[in-house]
Amino acid sequence: MHRVAIIGCGRMGQQYAEAYTTFPDTEVVAIAEHNPERREAVGRRFGVKALYPDAPSLLNDIVPDIAAIITPSRFYKDAVIACAETGVKGISCDKPIAAVLSDADEMVEICASRGIVFAGGNLQRAMNELQEAARMLRAGEFGQIVGAAIHQWGNGEISGGGCQHVSALRLLTGAEVEAVVAWATPKELLDSGNDDGLRVNGRFRLTSGVECSVFSEPNPYQGADVWTADSLVRWNWGPPELYRGFEDDGTRKRLHHEYAPYDWNQFGYLTGSIRSFIAAIETGSELAVSGHDLRQALEVAIAARESARLGAVPIKLPLKDRSLSLYPRAYRWSGGDAEGLVQPISEALGGPRL
Ligand SMILES: NC(=O)c1ccc[n+]([C@@H]2O[C@H](COP(=O)([O-])OP(=O)(O)OC[C@H]3O[C@@H](n4cnc5c(N)ncnc54)[C@H](O)[C@@H]3O)[C@@H](O)[C@H]2O)c1
């Protein structure tokens, strides 16, 4: 039985708490939640008596096996470091991991240096079907990858939502982004330090030599396409569509592939994320989504903003200047309470989402 602490139990944290209380091999033993009424409500909802206002006071009393940190992003770094220094075996946070690149580095490095499994939370990259499609691609079932594209990158938030696209692309291609060139609108946002409303088009060069076109405009697709000479894997914000060969009229032929079923699919890709996290703690197996993945996504977003800001200048990764930053939209950075989107107590108690 893995003893779990939930740190930050708002809208997203409650989804983690639901999953961790459902799995047979995990038990939520403590919750750190800043808002006193919500703390009380989630304690009642999940049957947890050890309730604290923040991570330091929780860690003072309890060292859990797993810390699932889902505060607003501005608090991730301090909480990750506090958990790592106390001896927690597995730590997860969510997206975006940080605003300043060196903060993301610090989080990844402290966990790596102490042998702590550092997982990346609720990303589509962890979706079982996406993982399966990536395994098929990597096993060469479709032939050699020759091209890739990202559609509606981040939907107006390249660091917040954009990490979904970058981490899925890296998974499907099995490659890192090594160079970026980008154009962005509106221009005034480029110096704002914030990604809120920034729409970025560009091109990523991958370490495999493949070029990935990056589109921001609304179009029928909203994920990533990866193709070979005769096949296409299309992640369109759900289980990937697979195509191999062509019909007589030249259109692509859809494969009717049955993805493997999995338990606890009511939690969607959070299931894949948490189950791979637990397996990684138990056996050292690969994470479906790691803190490193979140860091890479932030780095690509910052590189693209820099490229566009400097006038479509090609930028190589890894970035030398680790003090560069990109802040997500205010809700992600500071949370619903700070931004006037307070979650009603009835919802925190498990009632319908208002
Ligand atoms: N992966 C996804 O699909 C996804 C979706 C939504 C949100 N998120 C991310 O999850 C995070 C939280 O988002 P949310 O929608 O749950 O926000 P939220 O505002 O509903 O919840 C955040 C909770 O953290 C608590 N909190 C704030 N500071 C704290 C601290 N220092 N210690 C303990 N608790 C603290 C708040 O009181 C609040 O209850 C953000 O980083 C957001 O970007 C990810």
Tab-separated table of C-alpha atoms and ligand atoms in Angstrom:
chain	number	residue	atom	x	y	z
A	1	MET	CA	0.000	0.000	0.000
A	2	HIS	CA	1.442	3.374	-1.034
A	3	ARG	CA	0.675	6.204	1.392
A	4	VAL	CA	-0.254	9.300	-0.597
A	5	ALA	CA	-0.416	12.991	0.327
A	6	ILE	CA	-2.378	15.349	-1.899
A	7	ILE	CA	-0.873	18.824	-1.807
A	8	GLY	CA	-3.338	21.357	-3.224
A	9	CYS	CA	-6.828	19.866	-3.353
A	10	GLY	CA	-8.782	22.186	-5.643
A	11	ARG	CA	-10.502	21.217	-8.894
A	12	MET	CA	-7.635	19.178	-10.309
A	13	GLY	CA	-6.356	17.911	-6.957
A	14	GLN	CA	-9.775	16.406	-6.264
A	15	GLN	CA	-9.502	14.347	-9.468
A	16	TYR	CA	-6.168	12.999	-8.217
A	17	ALA	CA	-7.697	12.301	-4.789
A	18	GLU	CA	-10.595	10.404	-6.452
A	19	ALA	CA	-8.141	8.234	-8.369
A	20	TYR	CA	-5.812	7.603	-5.435
A	21	THR	CA	-8.735	6.647	-3.182
A	22	THR	CA	-10.073	4.252	-5.869
A	23	PHE	CA	-6.884	2.328	-6.673
A	24	PRO	CA	-6.512	-0.756	-4.450
A	25	ASP	CA	-2.806	-0.180	-3.758
A	26	THR	CA	-2.885	3.491	-2.762
A	27	GLU	CA	-4.332	5.269	0.252
A	28	VAL	CA	-4.694	9.030	0.718
A	29	VAL	CA	-3.295	9.541	4.219
A	30	ALA	CA	-3.027	13.345	4.298
A	31	ILE	CA	-4.113	16.479	2.442
A	32	ALA	CA	-2.482	19.904	2.419
A	33	GLU	CA	-4.999	22.486	1.245
A	34	HIS	CA	-4.616	26.205	1.726
A	35	ASN	CA	-8.310	27.204	1.767
A	36	PRO	CA	-9.783	26.239	5.206
A	37	GLU	CA	-13.375	25.579	4.053
A	38	ARG	CA	-12.203	23.512	1.077
A	39	ARG	CA	-9.723	21.667	3.311
A	40	GLU	CA	-12.564	20.646	5.612
A	41	ALA	CA	-14.783	19.673	2.653
A	42	VAL	CA	-12.207	17.487	0.876
A	43	GLY	CA	-11.225	15.885	4.187
A	44	ARG	CA	-14.845	14.855	4.621
A	45	ARG	CA	-15.259	13.806	0.978
A	46	PHE	CA	-12.182	11.573	0.892
A	47	GLY	CA	-12.324	10.414	4.524
A	48	VAL	CA	-8.965	11.985	5.433
A	49	LYS	CA	-8.393	13.297	8.952
A	50	ALA	CA	-4.765	14.480	8.596
A	51	LEU	CA	-5.417	17.925	7.138
A	52	TYR	CA	-2.846	20.731	6.827
A	53	PRO	CA	-2.694	24.206	5.295
A	54	ASP	CA	0.506	23.604	3.312
A	55	ALA	CA	3.257	21.143	2.434
A	56	PRO	CA	5.779	22.086	5.201
A	57	SER	CA	3.244	21.547	8.017
A	58	LEU	CA	2.150	18.221	6.487
A	59	LEU	CA	5.723	16.999	6.053
A	60	ASN	CA	6.478	17.964	9.635
A	61	ASP	CA	4.015	15.277	10.779
A	62	ILE	CA	3.938	12.715	7.957
A	63	VAL	CA	6.397	11.549	5.312
A	64	PRO	CA	4.194	9.943	2.653
A	65	ASP	CA	5.480	7.511	0.019
A	66	ILE	CA	3.906	9.644	-2.719
A	67	ALA	CA	3.273	13.394	-2.839
A	68	ALA	CA	0.880	14.498	-5.568
A	69	ILE	CA	1.337	18.262	-5.825
A	70	ILE	CA	-1.519	20.058	-7.600
A	71	THR	CA	-1.384	23.551	-6.159
A	72	PRO	CA	-1.355	26.430	-8.636
A	73	SER	CA	1.935	26.294	-10.561
A	74	ARG	CA	3.635	29.115	-8.634
A	75	PHE	CA	3.882	26.856	-5.555
A	76	TYR	CA	5.264	23.721	-7.292
A	77	LYS	CA	8.956	24.400	-6.826
A	78	ASP	CA	8.883	24.962	-3.058
A	79	ALA	CA	6.606	21.969	-2.536
A	80	VAL	CA	8.702	19.646	-4.746
A	81	ILE	CA	11.907	20.651	-2.959
A	82	ALA	CA	10.323	20.314	0.508
A	83	CYS	CA	9.046	16.810	-0.365
A	84	ALA	CA	12.384	15.779	-1.889
A	85	GLU	CA	14.323	16.952	1.169
A	86	THR	CA	12.000	15.039	3.512
A	87	GLY	CA	12.490	11.683	1.801
A	88	VAL	CA	9.278	11.204	-0.197
A	89	LYS	CA	9.877	8.375	-2.746
A	90	GLY	CA	7.678	9.629	-5.552
A	91	ILE	CA	6.662	13.212	-6.330
A	92	SER	CA	4.360	14.478	-9.058
A	93	CYS	CA	3.316	17.932	-10.131
A	94	ASP	CA	1.200	19.180	-13.020
A	95	LYS	CA	1.404	21.650	-15.862
A	96	PRO	CA	3.034	24.031	-16.362
A	97	ILE	CA	5.907	22.941	-14.139
A	98	ALA	CA	7.317	26.451	-13.648
A	99	ALA	CA	7.764	29.819	-15.340
A	100	VAL	CA	11.536	30.215	-14.997
A	101	LEU	CA	13.580	27.508	-16.705
A	102	SER	CA	16.136	27.265	-13.889
A	103	ASP	CA	13.284	26.530	-11.425
A	104	ALA	CA	12.240	23.555	-13.567
A	105	ASP	CA	15.899	22.454	-13.688
A	106	GLU	CA	16.162	22.617	-9.899
A	107	MET	CA	13.076	20.446	-9.452
A	108	VAL	CA	14.241	17.821	-11.961
A	109	GLU	CA	17.768	17.810	-10.554
A	110	ILE	CA	16.928	17.501	-6.857
A	111	CYS	CA	14.718	14.484	-7.611
A	112	ALA	CA	17.291	12.888	-9.938
A	113	SER	CA	20.148	13.378	-7.432
A	114	ARG	CA	18.158	11.694	-4.652
A	115	GLY	CA	16.766	8.833	-6.727
A	116	ILE	CA	13.214	10.168	-6.372
A	117	VAL	CA	10.699	9.357	-9.117
A	118	PHE	CA	9.448	12.706	-10.432
A	119	ALA	CA	6.253	12.378	-12.446
A	120	GLY	CA	4.571	14.968	-14.643
A	121	GLY	CA	0.870	14.634	-13.923
A	122	ASN	CA	-2.240	14.710	-16.031
A	123	LEU	CA	-1.004	15.000	-19.622
A	124	GLN	CA	-2.509	13.337	-22.694
A	125	ARG	CA	0.943	11.848	-23.249
A	126	ALA	CA	0.004	9.395	-20.477
A	127	MET	CA	-3.129	8.213	-22.305
A	128	ASN	CA	-2.891	4.434	-22.735
A	129	GLU	CA	-3.950	4.633	-26.390
A	130	LEU	CA	-1.367	7.325	-27.176
A	131	GLN	CA	1.325	5.245	-25.487
A	132	GLU	CA	0.233	2.225	-27.540
A	133	ALA	CA	0.320	4.162	-30.830
A	134	ALA	CA	3.792	5.455	-29.920
A	135	ARG	CA	4.979	1.884	-29.235
A	136	MET	CA	3.685	0.830	-32.676
A	137	LEU	CA	5.501	3.724	-34.347
A	138	ARG	CA	8.711	3.009	-32.480
A	139	ALA	CA	8.532	-0.688	-33.327
A	140	GLY	CA	8.596	0.366	-36.989
A	141	GLU	CA	5.068	-0.905	-37.739
A	142	PHE	CA	4.415	2.100	-39.965
A	143	GLY	CA	7.930	2.534	-41.389
A	144	GLN	CA	10.264	5.453	-40.880
A	145	ILE	CA	8.839	8.771	-39.643
A	146	VAL	CA	9.300	11.445	-42.302
A	147	GLY	CA	7.200	14.352	-41.045
A	148	ALA	CA	5.198	15.810	-38.182
A	149	ALA	CA	2.853	18.702	-37.482
A	150	ILE	CA	1.285	20.313	-34.443
A	151	HIS	CA	-2.166	21.911	-34.749
A	152	GLN	CA	-3.481	24.751	-32.574
A	153	TRP	CA	-0.406	24.696	-30.390
A	154	GLY	CA	-1.577	25.318	-26.844
A	155	ASN	CA	-4.730	27.008	-28.102
A	156	GLY	CA	-3.462	30.436	-27.098
A	157	GLU	CA	-1.261	29.330	-24.216
A	158	ILE	CA	1.937	27.711	-25.437
A	159	SER	CA	3.291	26.992	-21.979
A	160	GLY	CA	0.010	26.099	-20.199
A	161	GLY	CA	-1.809	23.993	-22.791
A	162	GLY	CA	1.104	23.774	-25.215
A	163	CYS	CA	2.967	21.255	-23.109
A	164	GLN	CA	0.322	18.705	-24.135
A	165	HIS	CA	1.401	19.025	-27.775
A	166	VAL	CA	5.142	19.072	-27.190
A	167	SER	CA	5.100	16.058	-24.902
A	168	ALA	CA	2.866	14.039	-27.243
A	169	LEU	CA	5.087	14.936	-30.212
A	170	ARG	CA	8.231	13.853	-28.325
A	171	LEU	CA	6.550	10.588	-27.358
A	172	LEU	CA	5.302	9.760	-30.869
A	173	THR	CA	8.564	10.616	-32.602
A	174	GLY	CA	10.917	9.345	-29.877
A	175	ALA	CA	12.995	12.491	-30.475
A	176	GLU	CA	13.796	15.792	-28.803
A	177	VAL	CA	13.227	19.245	-30.253
A	178	GLU	CA	16.695	20.576	-31.084
A	179	ALA	CA	15.898	23.837	-32.892
A	180	VAL	CA	12.941	26.174	-33.151
A	181	VAL	CA	11.916	29.038	-35.428
A	182	ALA	CA	8.652	30.856	-34.757
A	183	TRP	CA	6.310	33.748	-35.560
A	184	ALA	CA	3.695	34.999	-33.108
A	185	THR	CA	0.676	37.256	-32.661
A	186	PRO	CA	-0.251	39.576	-31.096
A	187	LYS	CA	3.163	41.224	-31.217
A	188	GLU	CA	2.574	43.286	-28.066
A	189	LEU	CA	2.423	40.064	-26.007
A	190	LEU	CA	5.935	39.027	-26.969
A	191	ASP	CA	7.516	41.286	-24.372
A	192	SER	CA	4.864	40.684	-21.727
A	193	GLY	CA	6.559	37.611	-20.276
A	194	ASN	CA	3.180	35.841	-20.373
A	195	ASP	CA	1.740	33.234	-22.757
A	196	ASP	CA	-1.915	34.208	-22.296
A	197	GLY	CA	-3.374	34.751	-25.767
A	198	LEU	CA	-0.096	34.274	-27.636
A	199	ARG	CA	-0.579	32.376	-30.918
A	200	VAL	CA	2.577	30.859	-32.325
A	201	ASN	CA	3.332	29.355	-35.731
A	202	GLY	CA	6.701	27.859	-36.462
A	203	ARG	CA	8.880	24.885	-37.138
A	204	PHE	CA	10.633	22.488	-34.794
A	205	ARG	CA	13.629	20.451	-35.939
A	206	LEU	CA	13.840	17.139	-34.107
A	207	THR	CA	17.003	15.246	-33.182
A	208	SER	CA	15.871	12.527	-35.630
A	209	GLY	CA	16.176	15.059	-38.459
A	210	VAL	CA	12.381	15.242	-38.883
A	211	GLU	CA	10.855	18.730	-39.274
A	212	CYS	CA	7.622	19.513	-37.434
A	213	SER	CA	5.397	22.343	-38.726
A	214	VAL	CA	3.607	24.187	-35.940
A	215	PHE	CA	0.249	25.854	-36.592
A	216	SER	CA	-1.720	28.036	-34.226
A	217	GLU	CA	-4.858	28.742	-36.269
A	218	PRO	CA	-8.092	26.907	-35.643
A	219	ASN	CA	-8.408	24.059	-38.154
A	220	PRO	CA	-10.199	20.708	-37.953
A	221	TYR	CA	-7.298	19.270	-35.941
A	222	GLN	CA	-6.017	20.150	-32.499
A	223	GLY	CA	-3.241	17.711	-31.661
A	224	ALA	CA	-0.272	16.292	-33.533
A	225	ASP	CA	0.172	14.350	-36.777
A	226	VAL	CA	3.170	12.092	-37.384
A	227	TRP	CA	3.535	10.388	-40.763
A	228	THR	CA	5.651	7.909	-42.683
A	229	ALA	CA	5.718	7.190	-46.435
A	230	ASP	CA	2.274	5.552	-46.412
A	231	SER	CA	0.906	5.950	-42.868
A	232	LEU	CA	-0.379	8.617	-40.533
A	233	VAL	CA	-0.786	8.614	-36.747
A	234	ARG	CA	-3.169	11.411	-35.797
A	235	TRP	CA	-3.492	12.367	-32.153
A	236	ASN	CA	-6.508	14.672	-32.246
A	237	TRP	CA	-7.085	15.076	-28.501
A	238	GLY	CA	-8.252	11.519	-27.954
A	239	PRO	CA	-7.118	7.986	-28.824
A	240	PRO	CA	-4.983	8.402	-31.980
A	241	GLU	CA	-6.510	7.669	-35.380
A	242	LEU	CA	-4.294	5.342	-37.435
A	243	TYR	CA	-4.120	5.340	-41.229
A	244	ARG	CA	-2.137	3.037	-43.490
A	245	GLY	CA	-2.173	3.035	-47.292
A	246	PHE	CA	-4.490	4.878	-49.654
A	247	GLU	CA	-7.921	4.349	-51.146
A	248	ASP	CA	-8.415	4.335	-54.937
A	249	ASP	CA	-9.373	8.026	-54.760
A	250	GLY	CA	-6.097	8.900	-53.020
A	251	THR	CA	-7.551	9.484	-49.553
A	252	ARG	CA	-5.932	7.794	-46.575
A	253	LYS	CA	-7.225	4.382	-45.496
A	254	ARG	CA	-8.247	4.274	-41.809
A	255	LEU	CA	-7.077	1.257	-39.794
A	256	HIS	CA	-9.707	-0.048	-37.414
A	257	HIS	CA	-7.317	-0.734	-34.594
A	258	GLU	CA	-8.659	-1.934	-31.233
A	259	TYR	CA	-6.669	-0.361	-28.430
A	260	ALA	CA	-6.084	-2.529	-25.372
A	261	PRO	CA	-8.735	-1.966	-22.687
A	262	TYR	CA	-7.547	-0.861	-19.251
A	263	ASP	CA	-8.889	-0.683	-15.714
A	264	TRP	CA	-10.083	2.548	-14.064
A	265	ASN	CA	-10.652	4.238	-17.416
A	266	GLN	CA	-13.140	6.564	-15.694
A	267	PHE	CA	-10.146	8.753	-14.839
A	268	GLY	CA	-9.019	9.003	-18.466
A	269	TYR	CA	-5.343	9.691	-18.997
A	270	LEU	CA	-4.839	10.444	-15.299
A	271	THR	CA	-5.048	6.658	-14.863
A	272	GLY	CA	-2.149	6.066	-17.258
A	273	SER	CA	-0.177	8.797	-15.557
A	274	ILE	CA	-0.656	7.547	-11.990
A	275	ARG	CA	-0.377	3.822	-12.787
A	276	SER	CA	2.940	4.364	-14.600
A	277	PHE	CA	4.079	6.533	-11.661
A	278	ILE	CA	3.342	3.718	-9.210
A	279	ALA	CA	5.035	1.153	-11.461
A	280	ALA	CA	8.089	3.428	-11.722
A	281	ILE	CA	8.309	3.658	-7.914
A	282	GLU	CA	7.970	-0.121	-7.569
A	283	THR	CA	10.132	-1.317	-10.448
A	284	GLY	CA	12.032	1.645	-11.901
A	285	SER	CA	10.074	1.388	-15.166
A	286	GLU	CA	9.669	4.374	-17.488
A	287	LEU	CA	7.172	7.096	-16.578
A	288	ALA	CA	4.405	7.861	-19.054
A	289	VAL	CA	4.908	11.504	-18.194
A	290	SER	CA	7.800	12.855	-16.176
A	291	GLY	CA	8.923	16.131	-14.646
A	292	HIS	CA	11.585	16.109	-17.342
A	293	ASP	CA	8.824	16.025	-19.988
A	294	LEU	CA	7.209	19.083	-18.402
A	295	ARG	CA	10.572	20.862	-18.314
A	296	GLN	CA	11.232	20.099	-22.003
A	297	ALA	CA	7.786	21.474	-22.892
A	298	LEU	CA	8.481	24.706	-21.032
A	299	GLU	CA	11.859	25.002	-22.738
A	300	VAL	CA	10.368	24.582	-26.234
A	301	ALA	CA	7.695	27.199	-25.440
A	302	ILE	CA	10.319	29.674	-24.202
A	303	ALA	CA	12.527	29.016	-27.251
A	304	ALA	CA	9.582	29.659	-29.589
A	305	ARG	CA	8.666	32.893	-27.790
A	306	GLU	CA	12.330	33.978	-27.986
A	307	SER	CA	12.557	33.122	-31.683
A	308	ALA	CA	9.422	35.139	-32.451
A	309	ARG	CA	10.471	38.026	-30.189
A	310	LEU	CA	13.837	38.327	-31.905
A	311	GLY	CA	12.273	38.248	-35.387
A	312	ALA	CA	12.051	34.581	-36.443
A	313	VAL	CA	15.620	33.854	-35.355
A	314	PRO	CA	16.376	30.098	-35.265
A	315	ILE	CA	17.033	29.074	-31.643
A	316	LYS	CA	18.909	25.943	-30.616
A	317	LEU	CA	18.021	23.824	-27.629
A	318	PRO	CA	18.986	23.247	-24.882
A	319	LEU	CA	18.795	26.966	-24.142
A	320	LYS	CA	22.003	28.362	-22.652
A	321	ASP	CA	20.255	31.081	-20.670
A	322	ARG	CA	18.378	29.219	-17.951
A	323	SER	CA	17.087	32.482	-16.447
A	324	LEU	CA	14.604	32.808	-19.331
A	325	SER	CA	10.969	32.542	-18.323
A	326	LEU	CA	7.421	32.346	-19.634
A	327	TYR	CA	4.498	32.818	-17.258
A	328	PRO	CA	1.219	30.957	-17.844
A	329	ARG	CA	-2.222	32.563	-17.653
A	330	ALA	CA	-3.104	33.862	-14.203
A	331	TYR	CA	-5.485	31.008	-13.304
A	332	ARG	CA	-2.798	28.374	-13.798
A	333	TRP	CA	-0.147	30.405	-12.017
A	334	SER	CA	-2.123	31.613	-9.000
A	335	GLY	CA	-5.258	29.429	-8.868
A	336	GLY	CA	-9.012	29.964	-8.834
A	337	ASP	CA	-9.243	31.624	-5.394
A	338	ALA	CA	-6.715	34.318	-6.310
A	339	GLU	CA	-8.334	34.934	-9.693
A	340	GLY	CA	-11.961	35.215	-8.575
A	341	LEU	CA	-12.951	31.733	-9.800
A	342	VAL	CA	-13.519	30.177	-6.399
A	343	GLN	CA	-14.691	26.576	-6.449
A	344	PRO	CA	-18.009	26.309	-4.570
A	345	ILE	CA	-17.937	24.065	-1.488
A	346	SER	CA	-20.771	21.922	-2.905
A	347	GLU	CA	-18.446	21.048	-5.819
A	348	ALA	CA	-15.477	20.370	-3.522
A	349	LEU	CA	-17.758	17.958	-1.644
A	350	GLY	CA	-18.294	16.009	-4.877
A	351	GLY	CA	-21.450	17.753	-6.123
A	352	PRO	CA	-22.007	18.720	-9.759
A	353	ARG	CA	-19.477	21.002	-11.426
A	354	LEU	CA	-20.877	24.533	-11.532
B	1	LIG	N1	-3.255	18.621	-16.601
B	1	LIG	C1	-4.439	19.192	-16.742
B	1	LIG	O1	-5.243	18.804	-17.584
B	1	LIG	C2	-4.797	20.350	-15.840
B	1	LIG	C3	-6.107	20.824	-15.828
B	1	LIG	C4	-6.429	21.854	-14.955
B	1	LIG	C5	-5.452	22.395	-14.134
B	1	LIG	N2	-4.162	21.930	-14.208
B	1	LIG	C6	-3.130	22.496	-13.348
B	1	LIG	O2	-3.395	22.092	-12.005
B	1	LIG	C7	-3.015	23.129	-11.102
B	1	LIG	C8	-4.179	23.466	-10.191
B	1	LIG	O3	-5.300	23.854	-10.971
B	1	LIG	P1	-6.779	23.779	-10.378
B	1	LIG	O4	-7.703	23.930	-11.516
B	1	LIG	O5	-6.929	22.605	-9.489
B	1	LIG	O6	-6.798	25.117	-9.483
B	1	LIG	P2	-7.686	25.407	-8.185
B	1	LIG	O7	-7.512	26.847	-7.892
B	1	LIG	O8	-9.058	24.844	-8.355
B	1	LIG	O9	-6.972	24.533	-7.057
B	1	LIG	C9	-5.732	24.838	-6.498
B	1	LIG	C10	-5.840	24.499	-5.008
B	1	LIG	O10	-4.554	24.626	-4.395
B	1	LIG	C11	-4.738	25.256	-3.123
B	1	LIG	N3	-3.475	25.891	-2.732
B	1	LIG	C12	-2.954	27.078	-3.161
B	1	LIG	N4	-1.738	27.250	-2.632
B	1	LIG	C13	-1.486	26.177	-1.862
B	1	LIG	C14	-0.385	25.794	-1.056
B	1	LIG	N5	0.716	26.549	-0.978
B	1	LIG	N6	-0.460	24.625	-0.367
B	1	LIG	C15	-1.566	23.848	-0.456
B	1	LIG	N7	-2.643	24.181	-1.206
B	1	LIG	C16	-2.584	25.315	-1.918
B	1	LIG	C17	-5.872	26.241	-3.347
B	1	LIG	O11	-6.481	26.611	-2.120
B	1	LIG	C18	-6.781	25.438	-4.258
B	1	LIG	O12	-7.723	24.665	-3.550
B	1	LIG	C19	-2.509	24.291	-11.974
B	1	LIG	O13	-1.116	24.196	-12.088
B	1	LIG	C20	-3.140	24.028	-13.337
B	1	LIG	O14	-2.396	24.560	-14.408
B	1	LIG	C21	-3.845	20.910	-15.031
